[in-house]
Amino acid sequence: MMGFEQIDRTNLADVGGKGAQLGELSRIDGVRVPDGFCVTTDAFRQVVAATPSIGAHLDLLARVEAADRAAIRTLSEEIRGLVEGVTMPAELVAEVSASLARLGERAAYAVRSSATAEDLPTASFAGQQDSYLNIVGEEDVLRHIRRCWASLFTERAVTYRLHNGFDHRTVWMAVVVQRMVFPEAAGILFTADPVTSNRKIATVEAGWGLGEALVSGLVNGDVYTVRDDEIVSTAVATKQRAVHAASGGGTLDVSIEPERQTRPALTDAQVLRLVRLGRRIEAHFGRPQDIEWCLADDDLHVVQSRPITTLFPLPEVDDQENRVYVSVGHQQMMTDAMKPLGLSLWQLTTPRPMHEAGGRLFVDVAPALATSAGRATMLGTLGKSDPLIRDALQTVLDRGDFVRPVPDGDGGAGPAAGTPAPIETDPAVVTELIARNQESVATLRQEIQARSGPALFDFILADLTELKRLLFDPRSHQVITAGMEAAAWLNDNLEAWLGEKNAADALTQSVPHNVTAEMGLALLDVADTIRPHAAVLEFLRRVADEGRDGFLDELAGLPGGREARDAIVGYLDEYGMRCAGEIDITRPRWSERPATLVPLLLGNIKNFEPGAGKRRFDRGLQEARRKEEELLTRLAALPDGTEKAHQTKLMIDRVRTFAGYREYPKYGMVSRYFAYKQALLREAGRLVREGTLREKEDIFYLRLQELHEVVRSGKADDELIQARREAFRSYEALTPPRVLTSDGEVVTGDYRREDAPPGALAGLPVSAGTVEGRARVVLDMAHADLESGDILVTTYTDPSWTPLFVAVTGLVTEVGGLMTHGAVIAREYGLPAVVGLEGATRLIRDGQRIRVDGTDGYVQLLD
């Protein structure tokens, strides 16, 4: 048993999240917390240990899948019955009795569950366990303590733990027993806006009586928003019901007399006083809080405070400047959280300063937006790649007070501007750039083998200079820019002259040197090698079911297995450095988990006939040539048609010469990353053998510079590594915003279009054409089950998704831009595509029939 005065945040394992928070709250000067005590987790452990049948049921529960609702319901109900029926130890009963005597034996109490995985910075568990109000008398308090213990095993609590990866045997229950306050009004205070995430705006919800009426949704409360100690909005609700304490214990749902229903529950002065109190609590805990409060005799009492876990974290900076952060992940088609090693390596690769938040990277564009030249460049560049980002930035600018204008020349520049020098339309330029990159990667792979210890890190840092030289080579930039400008010229002029929208999309099918498109077609060739061998096929089906990565050596013993293995190994030699989220060096590569490719191979064997890869390329090439001939013929019939056709022919040749190279620099970068990773994992293995690290993957939670120091010193901070593991896990559940301000506000954009059909979902058109088909909503490419004619709907695609593109007829993604990889490959394969359609995987049902208009940029739901 522990009184609140004995508790602080270090007692989480003893009193659970709610109890630890109350102990901390009671220590804050000026915060009134109703007195109470906690029945510790030790008491619960003793009860479980003394009841073997509970342990047996927990063993059964550990083997249940999260989706098996019937089993969860049965087992959780049985465990609750066992817990509620236990005999409480006499020593515990005596301690509870003594504590109640100290606080007032006949007083009324709130008895609340407090689990060790509850009200945490990374998982709120809000509403998963039970609370009971106005409990009177020792016998009832003891009974409700048992009910709180049992609430650890409600169906919703068990399901929540299963979905969030919590072991049932590592979560223990304490119970808070707290004197009741009988308030005139009560409610909730969010010290950050729960809708926009703005940390400078506090939101107060208030209603009559106990706060349970608001929490349970019985009534809508009054809502006040406060900024800078000023109420900026008030919405007084009609509060027809309230929850009050009943005279014999428990609570009553009562009607509010008509004259009070529309009366504000708080005065303006009380609202401001409450928000100031909330800011004090927020400062103590160091992060925004969700606070339960009540008002009695004009005194504000705090009965609970928990961190708001749904807010996207803010980058840490040392000043109070207004900043506007733009997501890097939305540009790179990688919006998943990244581990520290991946973040640090990407930051060492990029030339722009980047800020970290929630396991993602952001660029502060406020300096660029402050000048007219930077603003025009920024909005123009981002407007082409992601209109939603442009609109969000425009929203910030339209407010007029967040980004202070400065004269041109005084602010930060936008993205590198200026037109690169012209480059001749010469295929040899592309082949030379690719050959230089290949030669450089081959040298790296050879030389890194001999490096170890601190010398390895010196070598990697030096090689990063070579990587950046290749990535940002002016000649390479000229080629990419020339391809983009030629495509834009074709689209603009052919629409003006012929009314042909997005003409470049058809003209850039099957262009040479597109390494990502070639990767998808090459997997069709591997399928051709495997297809004739029935034993290999049967074996690979088992591999797909089991997810076994060590299957390649087993293939050789099967009829046709040696040929199949050689084909897969050859593919991995060429493309095995790729994977989903490949800009994060810590993500498992195909070479490390070759079983990832097996479902894709089986899908290709099922959906295609032999020779499909070559036919696919040839068909795209013929379509591009046919489109070219058609357009040139139509142009020749126009006034000045001969000159227009001549100019267009030059631009078609130019775009086909250069467009494919767009994908190569990233391929070269990822090839180098994989060489770094293999060498770093060799070092990690040595550190594990020496006892410096627990496991090789620990290095993923250290920045490159930190890992360098671990290798140099032979010492690692295990607590830091474990803390970062937990932080990464919490980041994985967050959805990163496209635009985030230093106030914490998530600013969303809109397409602001009126041309889409009624009910259509608007996005960005990136590959022309219209297609109808079955939507397949795929969140993990390893679980894709696609058939010919399907339309792929997913959050984002990077190059690793390309093998799926050969099996579908259209593409819809939530993230993406005109020149991101999914868009480039969709055009290469001739797939109508709409990207940047927010909420696509939620708004479109798997199996639903849809129409994708990649010319105008919308999706229609047909059933």
Short mmCIF file of C-alpha atoms in Angstrom, two decimals, residues 174-346:
data_model
loop_
_atom_site.label_atom_id
_atom_site.label_comp_id
_atom_site.label_asym_id
_atom_site.label_seq_id
_atom_site.Cartn_x
_atom_site.Cartn_y
_atom_site.Cartn_z
CA ALA A 174 -2.57 -1.58 -9.24
CA VAL A 175 -5.69 0.13 -7.91
CA VAL A 176 -6.14 3.80 -7.01
CA VAL A 177 -8.50 4.58 -4.11
CA GLN A 178 -9.16 8.34 -4.01
CA ARG A 179 -11.54 10.52 -2.03
CA MET A 180 -14.46 11.67 -4.08
CA VAL A 181 -15.05 15.32 -4.91
CA PHE A 182 -18.69 16.21 -5.58
CA PRO A 183 -18.38 18.97 -8.16
CA GLU A 184 -20.73 21.53 -9.63
CA ALA A 185 -18.91 21.11 -12.95
CA ALA A 186 -16.24 18.83 -14.35
CA GLY A 187 -14.57 18.00 -17.62
CA ILE A 188 -11.41 17.62 -19.62
CA LEU A 189 -8.56 19.99 -20.48
CA PHE A 190 -6.28 19.31 -23.43
CA THR A 191 -3.16 21.47 -23.22
CA ALA A 192 -2.73 21.05 -26.98
CA ASP A 193 -5.51 21.23 -29.56
CA PRO A 194 -6.60 17.59 -30.05
CA VAL A 195 -7.74 18.30 -33.63
CA THR A 196 -4.93 20.42 -35.11
CA SER A 197 -2.20 19.39 -32.60
CA ASN A 198 -1.34 23.06 -32.04
CA ARG A 199 0.60 23.17 -28.77
CA LYS A 200 -0.25 26.82 -28.17
CA ILE A 201 -4.00 26.24 -28.15
CA ALA A 202 -5.63 24.66 -25.11
CA THR A 203 -9.12 23.16 -25.29
CA VAL A 204 -11.48 22.92 -22.32
CA GLU A 205 -14.62 20.77 -22.28
CA ALA A 206 -17.01 21.31 -19.38
CA GLY A 207 -20.35 19.96 -18.20
CA TRP A 208 -22.48 19.83 -15.05
CA GLY A 209 -21.84 17.27 -12.34
CA LEU A 210 -19.24 14.51 -12.57
CA GLY A 211 -16.94 14.29 -15.58
CA GLU A 212 -18.26 10.81 -16.35
CA ALA A 213 -21.09 12.37 -18.37
CA LEU A 214 -18.57 13.84 -20.82
CA VAL A 215 -16.17 10.90 -20.84
CA SER A 216 -18.96 8.41 -21.53
CA GLY A 217 -20.49 10.57 -24.26
CA LEU A 218 -23.76 11.06 -22.39
CA VAL A 219 -23.68 14.79 -23.16
CA ASN A 220 -21.80 17.26 -25.30
CA GLY A 221 -20.04 19.77 -23.11
CA ASP A 222 -19.22 23.42 -23.49
CA VAL A 223 -15.99 23.89 -25.47
CA TYR A 224 -13.54 26.73 -24.91
CA THR A 225 -10.31 27.33 -26.83
CA VAL A 226 -7.59 29.42 -25.25
CA ARG A 227 -4.42 30.90 -26.71
CA ASP A 228 -1.92 33.18 -24.98
CA ASP A 229 -4.13 33.46 -21.90
CA GLU A 230 -7.08 34.63 -23.97
CA ILE A 231 -10.29 32.79 -24.80
CA VAL A 232 -10.47 32.74 -28.59
CA SER A 233 -13.71 30.77 -28.96
CA THR A 234 -16.61 29.59 -26.82
CA ALA A 235 -19.29 27.08 -27.76
CA VAL A 236 -21.95 26.59 -25.07
CA ALA A 237 -23.77 23.28 -25.47
CA THR A 238 -27.29 22.37 -24.43
CA LYS A 239 -26.49 20.11 -21.49
CA GLN A 240 -29.67 18.15 -20.83
CA ARG A 241 -28.16 15.38 -18.67
CA ALA A 242 -25.54 15.04 -15.95
CA VAL A 243 -24.07 12.32 -13.74
CA HIS A 244 -24.28 12.88 -9.98
CA ALA A 245 -23.33 10.83 -6.95
CA ALA A 246 -26.21 8.77 -5.53
CA SER A 247 -26.94 9.02 -1.82
CA GLY A 248 -26.41 5.31 -1.19
CA GLY A 249 -23.29 5.01 -3.37
CA GLY A 250 -22.74 4.79 -7.09
CA THR A 251 -23.96 7.36 -9.58
CA LEU A 252 -27.19 8.59 -11.16
CA ASP A 253 -27.96 9.95 -14.60
CA VAL A 254 -30.16 13.01 -13.93
CA SER A 255 -31.96 15.63 -16.00
CA ILE A 256 -30.76 19.23 -15.89
CA GLU A 257 -33.43 21.87 -15.26
CA PRO A 258 -34.18 23.84 -18.46
CA GLU A 259 -32.83 27.19 -17.22
CA ARG A 260 -29.37 25.63 -16.59
CA GLN A 261 -29.09 23.63 -19.81
CA THR A 262 -27.66 26.49 -21.88
CA ARG A 263 -25.85 28.24 -19.05
CA PRO A 264 -22.02 28.04 -19.32
CA ALA A 265 -20.60 25.53 -16.86
CA LEU A 266 -17.58 27.78 -16.24
CA THR A 267 -16.98 31.51 -16.12
CA ASP A 268 -14.31 32.97 -18.39
CA ALA A 269 -12.11 33.57 -15.34
CA GLN A 270 -12.44 29.93 -14.30
CA VAL A 271 -11.53 28.78 -17.83
CA LEU A 272 -8.36 30.88 -17.86
CA ARG A 273 -7.44 29.75 -14.34
CA LEU A 274 -7.88 26.13 -15.40
CA VAL A 275 -5.68 26.55 -18.49
CA ARG A 276 -2.92 28.21 -16.42
CA LEU A 277 -3.11 25.24 -14.07
CA GLY A 278 -2.86 22.91 -17.08
CA ARG A 279 0.22 24.72 -18.37
CA ARG A 280 1.87 24.21 -14.99
CA ILE A 281 1.09 20.48 -15.12
CA GLU A 282 2.31 20.29 -18.74
CA ALA A 283 5.59 21.95 -17.77
CA HIS A 284 6.08 19.46 -14.95
CA PHE A 285 5.62 16.43 -17.19
CA GLY A 286 7.40 17.98 -20.17
CA ARG A 287 4.73 17.23 -22.76
CA PRO A 288 1.08 18.08 -23.57
CA GLN A 289 -1.48 16.58 -21.20
CA ASP A 290 -5.05 15.32 -21.21
CA ILE A 291 -6.32 16.42 -17.77
CA GLU A 292 -9.49 15.43 -15.92
CA TRP A 293 -10.63 18.19 -13.56
CA CYS A 294 -13.59 19.14 -11.41
CA LEU A 295 -14.83 22.37 -9.84
CA ALA A 296 -16.18 22.41 -6.28
CA ASP A 297 -16.81 25.62 -4.31
CA ASP A 298 -14.78 27.54 -6.92
CA ASP A 299 -11.76 25.30 -6.25
CA LEU A 300 -10.26 23.38 -9.16
CA HIS A 301 -9.29 19.78 -8.39
CA VAL A 302 -7.26 17.58 -10.71
CA VAL A 303 -8.24 13.92 -10.62
CA GLN A 304 -6.06 12.65 -13.46
CA SER A 305 -3.51 13.71 -16.08
CA ARG A 306 -2.10 11.62 -18.88
CA PRO A 307 0.11 12.40 -21.87
CA ILE A 308 -1.65 13.03 -25.19
CA THR A 309 -0.20 10.16 -27.21
CA THR A 310 -1.80 11.03 -30.55
CA LEU A 311 0.19 14.23 -31.17
CA PHE A 312 2.97 14.08 -33.71
CA PRO A 313 6.23 15.04 -31.95
CA LEU A 314 7.97 18.32 -32.70
CA PRO A 315 11.58 18.67 -33.84
CA GLU A 316 13.83 19.83 -31.02
CA VAL A 317 15.29 23.29 -31.65
CA ASP A 318 17.09 25.76 -29.40
CA ASP A 319 15.12 28.90 -30.27
CA GLN A 320 11.56 30.21 -30.36
CA GLU A 321 11.52 31.07 -34.07
CA ASN A 322 8.44 30.25 -36.12
CA ARG A 323 9.25 27.28 -38.31
CA VAL A 324 7.37 25.52 -41.10
CA TYR A 325 8.43 21.90 -41.50
CA VAL A 326 7.85 19.94 -44.71
CA SER A 327 7.97 16.14 -44.64
CA VAL A 328 10.94 14.57 -46.39
CA GLY A 329 9.22 11.18 -46.39
CA HIS A 330 6.41 12.42 -48.63
CA GLN A 331 9.02 13.42 -51.21
CA GLN A 332 10.94 10.16 -50.88
CA MET A 333 7.88 7.86 -50.82
CA MET A 334 8.90 6.57 -47.41
CA THR A 335 6.59 7.83 -44.69
CA ASP A 336 7.31 4.99 -42.24
CA ALA A 337 9.32 5.68 -39.11
CA MET A 338 13.08 5.24 -39.49
CA LYS A 339 15.52 3.93 -36.90
CA PRO A 340 18.35 6.20 -35.65
CA LEU A 341 21.07 4.60 -37.80
CA GLY A 342 18.92 5.10 -40.90
CA LEU A 343 18.09 8.68 -39.97
CA SER A 344 21.72 9.60 -39.36
CA LEU A 345 22.99 8.04 -42.59
CA TRP A 346 20.32 9.79 -44.66
#
